[in-house]
Short mmCIF file of C-alpha atoms in Angstrom, two decimals:
data_model
loop_
_atom_site.label_atom_id
_atom_site.label_comp_id
_atom_site.label_asym_id
_atom_site.label_seq_id
_atom_site.Cartn_x
_atom_site.Cartn_y
_atom_site.Cartn_z
CA UNK A 421 172.40 20.89 -110.87
CA UNK A 422 174.42 22.00 -107.87
CA UNK A 423 177.76 20.37 -107.20
CA UNK A 424 178.72 20.32 -103.55
CA UNK A 425 182.25 19.64 -102.40
CA UNK A 426 181.73 17.34 -99.42
CA UNK A 427 184.71 17.87 -97.07
CA UNK A 428 184.72 14.12 -96.47
CA UNK A 429 184.02 12.68 -99.93
CA UNK A 430 184.84 15.36 -102.51
CA UNK A 431 182.73 16.86 -105.26
CA UNK A 432 179.29 15.24 -105.56
CA UNK A 433 176.00 16.15 -107.22
CA UNK A 434 173.18 17.77 -105.27
CA UNK A 435 171.09 14.61 -105.66
CA UNK A 436 173.19 12.97 -102.93
CA UNK A 437 172.45 15.70 -100.40
CA UNK A 438 169.51 16.86 -98.37
CA UNK A 439 169.09 20.38 -97.10
CA UNK A 440 169.15 21.36 -93.45
CA UNK A 441 168.60 25.11 -93.41
CA UNK A 442 170.40 28.14 -92.01
CA UNK A 443 173.62 27.08 -90.25
CA UNK A 444 174.04 30.36 -88.41
CA UNK A 445 171.11 29.64 -86.11
CA UNK A 446 172.35 28.79 -82.61
CA UNK A 447 170.37 26.86 -80.02
CA UNK A 448 170.07 28.83 -76.76
CA UNK A 449 172.55 27.73 -74.11
CA UNK A 450 171.32 25.18 -71.62
CA UNK A 451 171.34 25.85 -67.87
CA UNK A 452 170.37 29.47 -68.17
CA UNK A 453 167.19 31.45 -68.35
CA UNK A 454 165.99 31.55 -71.98
CA UNK A 455 163.49 34.24 -72.95
CA UNK A 456 160.57 33.61 -75.32
CA UNK A 457 162.23 35.94 -77.78
CA UNK A 458 165.39 33.83 -77.79
CA UNK A 459 163.38 30.67 -78.44
CA UNK A 460 161.52 32.48 -81.22
CA UNK A 461 164.76 33.49 -82.85
CA UNK A 462 166.04 29.94 -82.67
CA UNK A 463 162.91 28.11 -83.79
CA UNK A 464 161.18 30.47 -86.22
CA UNK A 465 162.90 33.71 -87.15
CA UNK A 466 165.25 33.60 -90.12
CA UNK A 467 167.28 36.22 -91.93
CA UNK A 468 166.94 34.36 -95.24
CA UNK A 469 169.78 36.34 -96.76
CA UNK A 470 169.96 37.23 -100.40
CA UNK A 471 173.59 36.56 -101.28
CA UNK A 472 176.10 34.63 -99.20
CA UNK A 473 174.27 32.16 -96.95
CA UNK A 474 175.83 29.64 -94.60
CA UNK A 475 173.68 26.54 -94.52
CA UNK A 476 173.57 22.93 -93.40
CA UNK A 477 173.41 20.03 -95.81
CA UNK A 478 173.56 16.31 -95.10
CA UNK A 479 175.40 13.99 -97.46
CA UNK A 480 172.57 11.57 -97.10
CA UNK A 481 173.46 9.25 -100.01
CA UNK A 482 177.18 9.38 -99.23
CA UNK A 483 179.01 9.61 -95.93
CA UNK A 484 175.80 10.73 -94.16
CA UNK A 485 177.72 13.53 -92.43
CA UNK A 486 176.22 16.94 -91.84
CA UNK A 487 178.28 19.69 -93.46
CA UNK A 488 178.20 23.47 -93.77
CA UNK A 489 178.01 25.08 -97.18
CA UNK A 490 178.55 28.74 -98.02
CA UNK A 491 176.36 29.42 -101.03
CA UNK A 492 174.95 32.44 -102.82
CA UNK A 493 171.15 32.31 -102.68
CA UNK A 494 170.79 34.50 -105.76
CA UNK A 495 173.33 32.87 -108.11
CA UNK A 496 173.59 29.43 -106.41
CA UNK A 497 177.38 29.70 -106.56
CA UNK A 498 179.04 27.63 -103.83
CA UNK A 499 182.09 29.31 -102.31
CA UNK A 500 183.28 27.06 -99.49
CA UNK A 501 182.27 23.95 -97.60
CA UNK A 502 183.12 22.98 -94.03
CA UNK A 503 182.81 20.04 -91.70
CA UNK A 504 179.90 20.44 -89.32
CA UNK A 505 182.09 21.19 -86.30
CA UNK A 506 184.49 23.47 -88.17
CA UNK A 507 184.43 27.10 -87.13
CA UNK A 508 183.64 29.40 -90.04
CA UNK A 509 185.77 32.54 -90.06
CA UNK B 1201 137.48 54.85 -117.26
CA UNK B 1202 136.46 53.23 -120.50
CA UNK B 1203 134.10 50.33 -119.78
CA UNK B 1204 134.91 47.03 -121.44
CA UNK B 1205 131.77 45.77 -123.17
CA UNK B 1206 130.62 44.22 -126.40
CA UNK B 1207 129.46 47.67 -127.59
CA UNK B 1208 132.83 49.27 -126.94
CA UNK B 1209 134.50 46.32 -128.61
CA UNK B 1210 132.42 46.82 -131.74
CA UNK B 1211 132.88 50.58 -131.63
CA UNK B 1212 136.64 50.27 -131.39
CA UNK B 1213 136.71 47.69 -134.16
CA UNK B 1214 135.88 50.53 -136.58
CA UNK B 1215 139.13 52.25 -135.67
CA UNK B 1216 141.18 49.04 -135.77
CA UNK B 1217 141.39 48.99 -131.96
CA UNK B 1218 143.91 51.82 -132.06
CA UNK B 1219 141.98 54.19 -129.81
CA UNK B 1220 141.52 52.19 -126.61
CA UNK B 1221 142.47 54.09 -123.47
CA UNK B 1222 145.54 52.91 -121.60
CA UNK B 1223 144.41 50.50 -118.88
CA UNK B 1224 146.41 52.41 -116.24
CA UNK B 1225 148.54 55.52 -116.16
CA UNK B 1226 152.25 55.92 -115.53
CA UNK B 1227 152.35 58.68 -112.92
CA UNK B 1228 155.42 60.22 -111.31
CA UNK B 1229 155.48 59.71 -107.55
CA UNK B 1230 153.82 62.44 -105.51
CA UNK B 1231 155.47 63.82 -102.41
CA UNK B 1232 153.02 62.28 -99.99
CA UNK B 1233 150.34 59.58 -99.79
CA UNK B 1234 147.95 58.35 -97.14
CA UNK B 1235 148.93 54.77 -97.87
CA UNK B 1236 151.88 53.35 -99.78
CA UNK B 1237 151.68 49.70 -100.79
CA UNK B 1238 155.04 48.17 -101.59
CA UNK B 1239 154.76 45.44 -104.21
CA UNK B 1240 152.70 45.62 -107.38
CA UNK B 1241 151.73 41.99 -107.50
CA UNK B 1242 148.28 40.51 -107.14
CA UNK B 1243 148.06 41.10 -103.40
CA UNK B 1244 149.36 44.67 -103.56
CA UNK B 1245 147.08 45.63 -106.42
CA UNK B 1246 144.10 43.99 -104.75
CA UNK B 1247 144.89 45.79 -101.48
CA UNK B 1248 144.95 49.15 -103.25
CA UNK B 1249 141.69 48.32 -105.03
CA UNK B 1250 139.88 47.41 -101.80
CA UNK B 1251 141.35 50.42 -99.95
CA UNK B 1252 139.71 52.62 -102.56
CA UNK B 1253 136.52 50.63 -102.99
CA UNK B 1254 135.70 49.53 -99.46
CA UNK B 1255 137.35 52.26 -97.40
CA UNK B 1256 137.31 55.26 -99.70
CA UNK B 1257 141.05 55.76 -99.31
CA UNK B 1258 142.33 56.83 -102.71
CA UNK B 1259 145.48 58.79 -101.92
CA UNK B 1260 147.34 55.54 -102.38
CA UNK B 1261 150.50 54.57 -104.26
CA UNK B 1262 151.68 51.14 -105.31
CA UNK B 1263 155.46 51.03 -105.48
CA UNK B 1264 156.80 48.28 -107.72
CA UNK B 1265 160.48 47.57 -108.35
CA UNK B 1266 159.87 45.98 -111.74
CA UNK B 1267 156.57 45.93 -113.59
CA UNK B 1268 153.20 45.03 -112.10
CA UNK B 1269 152.24 41.38 -112.25
CA UNK B 1270 155.81 40.30 -113.01
CA UNK B 1271 156.33 38.25 -109.87
CA UNK B 1272 154.38 35.33 -108.53
CA UNK B 1273 151.01 36.46 -109.85
CA UNK B 1274 152.50 35.96 -113.30
CA UNK B 1275 154.29 32.73 -112.39
CA UNK B 1276 151.77 30.52 -110.62
CA UNK B 1277 149.64 27.60 -111.74
CA UNK B 1278 146.38 29.57 -111.34
CA UNK B 1279 144.67 27.20 -108.91
CA UNK B 1280 141.87 28.56 -106.72
CA UNK B 1281 140.54 26.50 -103.83
CA UNK B 1282 139.49 26.58 -100.20
CA UNK B 1283 139.94 22.92 -99.27
CA UNK B 1284 141.52 23.58 -95.89
CA UNK B 1285 140.87 21.80 -92.63
CA UNK B 1286 141.73 24.52 -90.13
CA UNK B 1287 139.07 27.15 -89.48
CA UNK B 1288 141.37 30.13 -90.06
CA UNK B 1289 142.41 28.90 -93.50
CA UNK B 1290 139.01 27.52 -94.50
CA UNK B 1291 136.95 30.58 -93.63
CA UNK B 1292 139.51 32.99 -95.08
CA UNK B 1293 139.76 31.07 -98.36
CA UNK B 1294 136.02 30.51 -98.65
CA UNK B 1295 135.48 34.25 -98.24
CA UNK B 1296 137.93 34.56 -101.12
CA UNK B 1297 135.94 32.06 -103.22
CA UNK B 1298 132.98 34.43 -103.07
CA UNK B 1299 135.14 37.29 -104.31
CA UNK B 1300 136.47 35.09 -107.11
CA UNK B 1301 132.96 34.27 -108.30
CA UNK B 1302 132.10 37.97 -108.59
CA UNK B 1303 135.48 39.18 -109.74
CA UNK B 1304 134.96 39.48 -113.50
CA UNK B 1305 131.84 41.62 -112.94
CA UNK B 1306 133.42 43.58 -110.11
CA UNK B 1307 136.50 44.47 -112.10
CA UNK B 1308 134.82 44.72 -115.50
CA UNK B 1309 137.63 42.46 -116.63
CA UNK B 1310 137.30 38.84 -117.68
CA UNK B 1311 139.50 36.90 -115.27
CA UNK B 1312 138.25 33.64 -116.82
CA UNK B 1313 137.35 32.11 -113.45
CA UNK B 1314 136.67 28.46 -114.17
CA UNK B 1315 135.24 26.51 -111.21
CA UNK B 1316 136.20 23.14 -112.59
CA UNK B 1317 136.79 21.36 -109.29
CA UNK B 1318 139.92 20.06 -107.63
CA UNK B 1319 140.54 16.43 -106.77
CA UNK B 1320 143.16 15.40 -104.20
CA UNK B 1321 143.94 11.74 -104.83
CA UNK B 1322 144.28 9.29 -101.95
CA UNK B 1323 146.56 6.27 -102.16
CA UNK B 1324 145.86 4.39 -98.93
CA UNK B 1325 143.07 3.68 -96.46
CA UNK B 1326 144.72 6.00 -93.97
CA UNK B 1327 144.73 8.80 -96.50
CA UNK B 1328 141.06 8.21 -97.27
CA UNK B 1329 140.34 8.56 -93.54
CA UNK B 1330 142.36 11.75 -93.39
CA UNK B 1331 140.49 13.13 -96.39
CA UNK B 1332 137.13 12.20 -94.87
CA UNK B 1333 138.15 14.16 -91.80
CA UNK B 1334 139.30 17.14 -93.85
CA UNK B 1335 136.15 17.00 -95.98
CA UNK B 1336 133.97 17.02 -92.86
CA UNK B 1337 135.89 19.97 -91.44
CA UNK B 1338 135.41 21.81 -94.71
CA UNK B 1339 131.67 21.15 -94.75
CA UNK B 1340 131.35 22.39 -91.19
CA UNK B 1341 132.78 25.67 -92.46
CA UNK B 1342 130.31 25.77 -95.35
CA UNK B 1343 132.84 24.66 -97.97
CA UNK B 1344 131.77 22.03 -100.51
CA UNK B 1345 133.60 18.73 -100.26
CA UNK B 1346 132.86 15.33 -101.78
CA UNK B 1347 134.67 12.13 -100.87
CA UNK B 1348 135.08 10.01 -104.00
CA UNK B 1349 135.77 6.28 -104.08
CA UNK B 1350 138.04 4.65 -106.62
CA UNK B 1351 135.26 4.02 -109.17
CA UNK B 1352 134.03 7.61 -108.95
CA UNK B 1353 137.53 8.96 -109.48
CA UNK B 1354 137.97 6.63 -112.44
CA UNK B 1355 134.85 8.04 -114.03
CA UNK B 1356 136.14 11.60 -113.76
CA UNK B 1357 139.81 11.04 -114.64
CA UNK B 1358 140.01 7.75 -116.57
CA UNK B 1359 143.47 8.68 -117.86
CA UNK B 1360 145.01 8.28 -114.38
CA UNK B 1361 146.81 5.03 -113.67
CA UNK B 1362 144.23 2.55 -112.36
CA UNK B 1363 146.23 -0.57 -113.19
CA UNK B 1364 146.89 -3.20 -110.51
CA UNK B 1365 150.64 -3.07 -110.29
CA UNK B 1366 151.27 0.54 -109.45
CA UNK B 1367 153.31 1.67 -106.46
CA UNK B 1368 150.64 4.16 -105.35
CA UNK B 1369 147.21 2.76 -106.27
CA UNK B 1370 144.33 5.24 -106.32
CA UNK B 1371 141.96 4.51 -103.42
CA UNK B 1372 139.77 7.53 -104.02
CA UNK B 1373 139.97 11.23 -103.54
CA UNK B 1374 138.60 14.38 -101.97
CA UNK B 1375 136.95 16.78 -104.38
CA UNK B 1376 136.04 20.42 -103.93
CA UNK B 1377 133.71 20.96 -106.92
CA UNK B 1378 133.67 24.77 -106.60
CA UNK B 1379 137.45 25.10 -106.78
CA UNK B 1380 139.04 25.94 -110.10
CA UNK B 1381 141.39 28.16 -112.01
CA UNK B 1382 141.53 31.73 -113.32
CA UNK B 1383 143.59 33.71 -115.79
CA UNK B 1384 146.36 34.92 -113.50
CA UNK B 1385 147.58 37.94 -115.49
CA UNK B 1386 144.03 39.19 -115.91
CA UNK B 1387 143.65 39.26 -112.14
CA UNK B 1388 146.64 41.59 -111.78
CA UNK B 1389 145.61 43.74 -114.73
CA UNK B 1390 141.96 43.89 -113.69
CA UNK B 1391 142.82 45.06 -110.17
CA UNK B 1392 145.40 47.52 -111.52
CA UNK B 1393 142.97 49.06 -113.99
CA UNK B 1394 140.23 49.55 -111.41
CA UNK B 1395 142.58 50.83 -108.72
CA UNK B 1396 144.05 53.31 -111.19
CA UNK B 1397 140.60 54.50 -112.20
CA UNK B 1398 139.79 55.28 -108.56
CA UNK B 1399 142.89 57.43 -108.16
CA UNK B 1400 145.59 54.99 -107.04
CA UNK B 1401 149.06 55.78 -108.43
CA UNK B 1402 150.74 52.70 -109.87
CA UNK B 1403 154.45 53.51 -109.84
CA UNK B 1404 156.59 50.98 -111.64
CA UNK B 1405 160.37 50.69 -111.97
CA UNK B 1406 160.70 52.17 -108.51
CA UNK B 1407 162.77 50.28 -105.96
CA UNK B 1408 162.37 50.76 -102.22
CA UNK B 1409 165.79 51.54 -100.77
CA UNK B 1410 164.85 52.27 -97.19
CA UNK B 1411 162.27 53.35 -94.66
CA UNK B 1412 161.88 56.52 -92.70
CA UNK B 1413 161.00 55.42 -89.18
CA UNK B 1414 161.19 57.63 -86.13
CA UNK B 1415 159.94 57.13 -82.58
CA UNK B 1416 158.42 53.78 -83.52
CA UNK B 1417 156.32 55.27 -86.28
CA UNK B 1418 156.64 55.10 -90.06
CA UNK B 1419 156.86 58.44 -91.86
CA UNK B 1420 157.66 57.35 -95.37
CA UNK B 1421 159.91 55.40 -97.69
CA UNK B 1422 163.04 56.10 -99.66
CA UNK B 1423 162.97 54.90 -103.23
CA UNK B 1424 165.10 54.96 -106.35
CA UNK B 1425 162.78 57.72 -107.56
CA UNK B 1426 163.00 59.88 -104.46
CA UNK B 1427 161.56 60.03 -100.96
CA UNK B 1428 157.84 59.51 -100.49
CA UNK B 1429 156.04 60.48 -97.31
CA UNK B 1430 153.32 58.15 -96.13
CA UNK B 1431 151.08 57.86 -93.11
CA UNK B 1432 150.80 54.12 -93.58
CA UNK B 1433 152.92 51.59 -95.45
CA UNK B 1434 151.90 48.05 -96.38
CA UNK B 1435 154.38 45.36 -97.39
CA UNK B 1436 153.15 42.93 -100.08
CA UNK B 1437 156.42 41.68 -101.47
CA UNK B 1438 156.22 37.88 -101.14
CA UNK B 1439 159.70 36.43 -101.73
CA UNK B 1440 161.39 39.78 -101.12
CA UNK B 1441 159.86 40.17 -97.64
CA UNK B 1442 163.09 39.33 -95.82
CA UNK B 1443 165.09 41.83 -97.88
CA UNK B 1444 162.79 44.68 -96.87
CA UNK B 1445 162.45 43.39 -93.30
CA UNK B 1446 166.21 43.64 -92.93
CA UNK B 1447 166.01 47.36 -93.76
CA UNK B 1448 163.50 47.64 -90.90
CA UNK B 1449 165.71 45.64 -88.52
CA UNK B 1450 163.04 42.95 -88.38
CA UNK B 1451 163.68 39.23 -88.50
CA UNK B 1452 160.61 37.32 -89.60
CA UNK B 1453 159.46 33.69 -89.47
CA UNK B 1454 159.86 33.57 -93.24
CA UNK B 1455 162.33 31.91 -95.59
CA UNK B 1456 162.50 32.54 -99.29
CA UNK B 1457 162.45 29.44 -101.45
CA UNK B 1458 162.12 28.68 -105.12
CA UNK B 1459 159.06 26.97 -106.59
CA UNK B 1460 158.94 25.79 -110.18
CA UNK B 1461 156.11 25.17 -112.58
CA UNK B 1462 155.96 24.03 -116.18
CA UNK B 1463 153.60 23.59 -119.09
CA UNK B 1464 153.55 20.96 -121.81
CA UNK B 1465 152.83 21.48 -125.47
CA UNK B 1466 149.12 22.10 -126.07
CA UNK B 1467 146.96 19.04 -126.60
CA UNK B 1468 143.26 18.45 -127.12
CA UNK B 1469 141.02 18.63 -124.03
CA UNK B 1470 141.75 15.65 -121.81
CA UNK B 1471 141.56 16.86 -118.22
CA UNK B 1472 138.52 18.74 -116.90
CA UNK B 1473 139.68 19.32 -113.31
CA UNK B 1474 142.67 20.19 -111.22
CA UNK B 1475 144.17 16.94 -109.92
CA UNK B 1476 146.80 16.47 -107.22
CA UNK B 1477 148.90 13.40 -106.50
CA UNK B 1478 148.48 12.21 -102.93
CA UNK B 1479 151.74 10.35 -102.45
CA UNK B 1480 153.99 13.29 -103.14
CA UNK B 1481 153.59 16.82 -104.29
CA UNK B 1482 152.37 17.18 -107.86
CA UNK B 1483 149.39 18.93 -109.37
CA UNK B 1484 148.10 19.30 -112.89
CA UNK B 1485 145.37 21.08 -114.78
CA UNK B 1486 144.79 21.84 -118.44
CA UNK B 1487 144.80 25.44 -119.62
CA UNK B 1488 142.32 26.82 -122.11
CA UNK B 1489 145.10 26.69 -124.69
CA UNK B 1490 145.43 22.95 -124.08
CA UNK B 1491 148.73 23.00 -122.24
CA UNK B 1492 149.07 20.73 -119.23
CA UNK B 1493 150.02 23.07 -116.36
CA UNK B 1494 152.09 21.27 -113.74
CA UNK B 1495 153.94 21.96 -110.52
CA UNK B 1496 155.00 20.46 -107.23
CA UNK B 1497 157.82 20.72 -104.75
CA UNK B 1498 160.10 23.56 -103.82
CA UNK B 1499 163.66 23.31 -105.09
CA UNK B 1500 164.52 22.64 -101.48
CA UNK B 1501 167.07 25.26 -100.46
CA UNK B 1502 166.91 29.00 -99.82
CA UNK B 1503 166.84 30.79 -103.15
CA UNK B 1504 166.16 34.18 -104.69
CA UNK B 1505 167.05 32.98 -108.17
CA UNK B 1506 163.58 33.02 -109.82
CA UNK B 1507 164.76 30.12 -111.97
CA UNK B 1508 164.71 26.46 -111.18
CA UNK B 1509 166.98 23.49 -111.11
CA UNK B 1510 166.39 20.28 -113.04
CA UNK B 1511 166.62 17.63 -110.28
CA UNK B 1512 163.44 18.98 -108.67
CA UNK B 1513 161.64 19.19 -111.99
CA UNK B 1514 162.57 15.60 -112.73
CA UNK B 1515 161.37 14.50 -109.29
CA UNK B 1516 158.05 16.33 -109.64
CA UNK B 1517 157.36 15.06 -113.14
CA UNK B 1518 158.21 11.50 -112.08
CA UNK B 1519 155.29 11.78 -109.67
CA UNK B 1520 153.14 13.16 -112.45
CA UNK B 1521 153.93 10.27 -114.73
CA UNK B 1522 153.23 7.82 -111.91
CA UNK B 1523 149.78 9.40 -111.60
CA UNK B 1524 149.01 9.91 -115.29
CA UNK B 1525 151.37 7.88 -117.48
CA UNK B 1526 150.32 9.64 -120.71
CA UNK B 1527 152.15 12.77 -119.52
CA UNK B 1528 155.44 11.06 -120.40
CA UNK B 1529 154.56 11.39 -124.11
CA UNK B 1530 154.27 15.17 -123.95
CA UNK B 1531 156.98 17.63 -124.81
CA UNK B 1532 157.77 20.35 -122.31
CA UNK B 1533 157.02 23.80 -123.62
CA UNK B 1534 158.15 26.08 -120.81
CA UNK B 1535 159.43 25.91 -117.26
CA UNK B 1536 159.84 28.78 -114.85
CA UNK B 1537 160.32 29.58 -111.18
CA UNK B 1538 159.20 32.10 -108.62
CA UNK B 1539 160.40 32.88 -105.12
CA UNK B 1540 158.02 32.00 -102.30
CA UNK B 1541 157.74 33.58 -98.89
CA UNK B 1542 157.61 30.32 -96.93
CA UNK B 1543 156.33 30.87 -93.41
CA UNK B 1544 157.31 28.61 -90.55
CA UNK B 1545 153.86 27.03 -90.18
CA UNK B 1546 152.77 27.12 -93.81
CA UNK B 1547 150.14 29.82 -93.20
CA UNK B 1548 150.31 33.51 -94.09
CA UNK B 1549 150.79 36.62 -91.98
CA UNK B 1550 148.46 39.62 -92.42
CA UNK B 1551 149.01 41.87 -89.47
CA UNK B 1552 150.16 45.12 -87.94
CA UNK B 1553 153.75 45.33 -86.77
CA UNK B 1554 155.53 46.85 -83.79
CA UNK B 1555 156.13 49.93 -85.95
CA UNK B 1556 153.09 52.18 -85.99
CA UNK B 1557 151.68 52.54 -89.50
CA UNK B 1558 153.62 49.60 -90.92
CA UNK B 1559 151.60 46.58 -92.01
CA UNK B 1560 152.75 43.16 -93.09
CA UNK B 1561 151.32 40.78 -95.69
CA UNK B 1562 153.52 37.76 -96.34
CA UNK B 1563 154.07 34.05 -95.80
CA UNK B 1564 151.93 32.81 -98.67
CA UNK B 1565 153.96 29.67 -99.33
CA UNK B 1566 152.43 27.65 -102.17
CA UNK B 1567 149.03 29.33 -102.01
CA UNK B 1568 149.36 33.02 -102.78
CA UNK B 1569 147.44 33.24 -106.02
CA UNK B 1570 144.12 31.86 -104.82
CA UNK B 1571 144.32 34.16 -101.78
CA UNK B 1572 144.68 37.32 -103.90
CA UNK B 1573 141.18 38.80 -103.37
CA UNK B 1574 140.79 37.74 -99.72
CA UNK B 1575 144.32 38.88 -98.92
CA UNK B 1576 143.75 42.26 -100.57
CA UNK B 1577 140.37 42.66 -98.88
CA UNK B 1578 141.56 41.82 -95.36
CA UNK B 1579 144.86 43.68 -95.72
CA UNK B 1580 142.99 46.78 -96.89
CA UNK B 1581 140.75 46.46 -93.83
CA UNK B 1582 143.74 46.02 -91.53
CA UNK B 1583 145.44 49.12 -92.95
CA UNK B 1584 142.34 51.31 -93.15
CA UNK B 1585 140.99 50.49 -89.69
CA UNK B 1586 144.37 49.92 -88.07
CA UNK B 1587 143.07 46.61 -86.71
CA UNK B 1588 142.81 43.12 -88.09
CA UNK B 1589 139.52 41.75 -89.42
CA UNK B 1590 138.21 38.55 -87.84
CA UNK B 1591 139.06 36.75 -91.10
CA UNK B 1592 142.78 37.46 -90.69
CA UNK B 1593 142.90 37.56 -86.90
CA UNK B 1594 144.50 34.11 -86.90
CA UNK B 1595 147.18 35.22 -89.35
CA UNK B 1596 148.98 37.23 -86.70
CA UNK B 1597 152.71 37.73 -86.54
CA UNK B 1598 152.92 36.92 -82.85
CA UNK B 1599 151.30 33.48 -83.19
CA UNK B 1600 154.82 32.10 -83.46
CA UNK B 1601 155.51 33.60 -80.06
CA UNK B 1602 152.27 32.50 -78.41
CA UNK B 1603 152.17 29.05 -80.00
CA UNK B 1604 148.94 29.52 -81.93
CA UNK B 1605 150.38 28.06 -85.13
CA UNK B 1606 148.20 27.14 -88.09
CA UNK B 1607 150.14 24.19 -89.39
CA UNK B 1608 147.76 22.82 -92.01
CA UNK B 1609 150.22 20.26 -93.31
CA UNK B 1610 151.91 19.43 -90.05
CA UNK B 1611 155.34 20.13 -91.52
CA UNK B 1612 156.68 22.34 -88.77
CA UNK B 1613 159.46 24.79 -89.37
CA UNK B 1614 161.29 22.90 -92.11
CA UNK B 1615 159.59 24.72 -94.94
CA UNK B 1616 161.54 22.93 -97.63
CA UNK B 1617 160.32 19.50 -96.55
CA UNK B 1618 157.42 18.33 -98.68
#
């Protein structure tokens, strides 16, 4: 069982969350020419890192907020959690 | 190579089976090969076998980080089927079904192929309609499909829950009678033994550290056991695809996720077929040892852990018990996990890459085991001829760019959604 420290609600079990994928993926800027390759990178291509991975989760059975979680994909250790709009240094 | 036969079995019985040849050698890596296959799993071993058998290319090495057959070919639930709706998937898998039927003879190795049939249960009228459509698509591609009504399903699997007050009543199901199971380890070992006998070097405990690429062309690989030159390199590394792709500065439409499976204690024969639950993701069959072999959803987040987490197991088995209540009485014997190369449309990639001489075989999602022979056959063709075969033409890498996705389940890019 993973325990995720929701920045809004505190430590909760993984059962309350749903996964949202790689949080480092950025949607191409609007109002500018976007190449097919840029769309590809946004929609399909993923690094799928082994090790530290910044990802989105939604506290779906809690505050329903989207959050960012920094987790190790090999050990499942969770290092830090952030609010969705928080910049990750 | 020593042939496996009843006569050799008897002959070796006189010497207490102490004088059998080793099934494959343990060579030290040579300096150079025509083709290097990275990944000694089912697909890699099958590729090497078909390179030698179909294309007469025998200066081949299989480079495996651990031991052969230790990844997903040793961790799956052994289901073999071709019950796909889309042409690309249906024709590719049905070609594989033919190879499965001949495999034990081909490899001189009993892979215990058991065409016991698979039944996908339907739990609503809409699902029956969808299955009728899929069944018709299958039959148009020459794949056997039978739409069963509730009474017919009840006759085949009376132990399923047919009571009136269930949340997901069984309306019927779609059956592919020629689908089945096989002994997964035997598939890896059978391919390995034959490939070895034709001159392929199976190099275990050898990790790929990097690639030697210059002027857009592959020249070789760097490994923990030294540099190996190669004219062509094929990647067959399933859940480790992204790790190697990173060394090639490639970003692929693949995410690595964890999939669990489990077996119960052995019980007397109760289930003749493979059965899947239609209102979730759960499948079950009974092994020859009597264990109920079960699996279902991904753990639901990127993972390289090769071991699972209990919430998913509980969720999957809840579905199982909803379908067949007697499962709740069984004790769990073993659970395990493997890491899946989940592609962004649920279909695999067997293709050339932008690097000359580098070939890609990945994206097998939930269905890698059954694809082993067809994947090996088409990948060998792609490498040997330096062009894709019509069977894997749809499994191109650039389909994500051109929009020609093969989204069998209609799940889109959220691979962890089930």
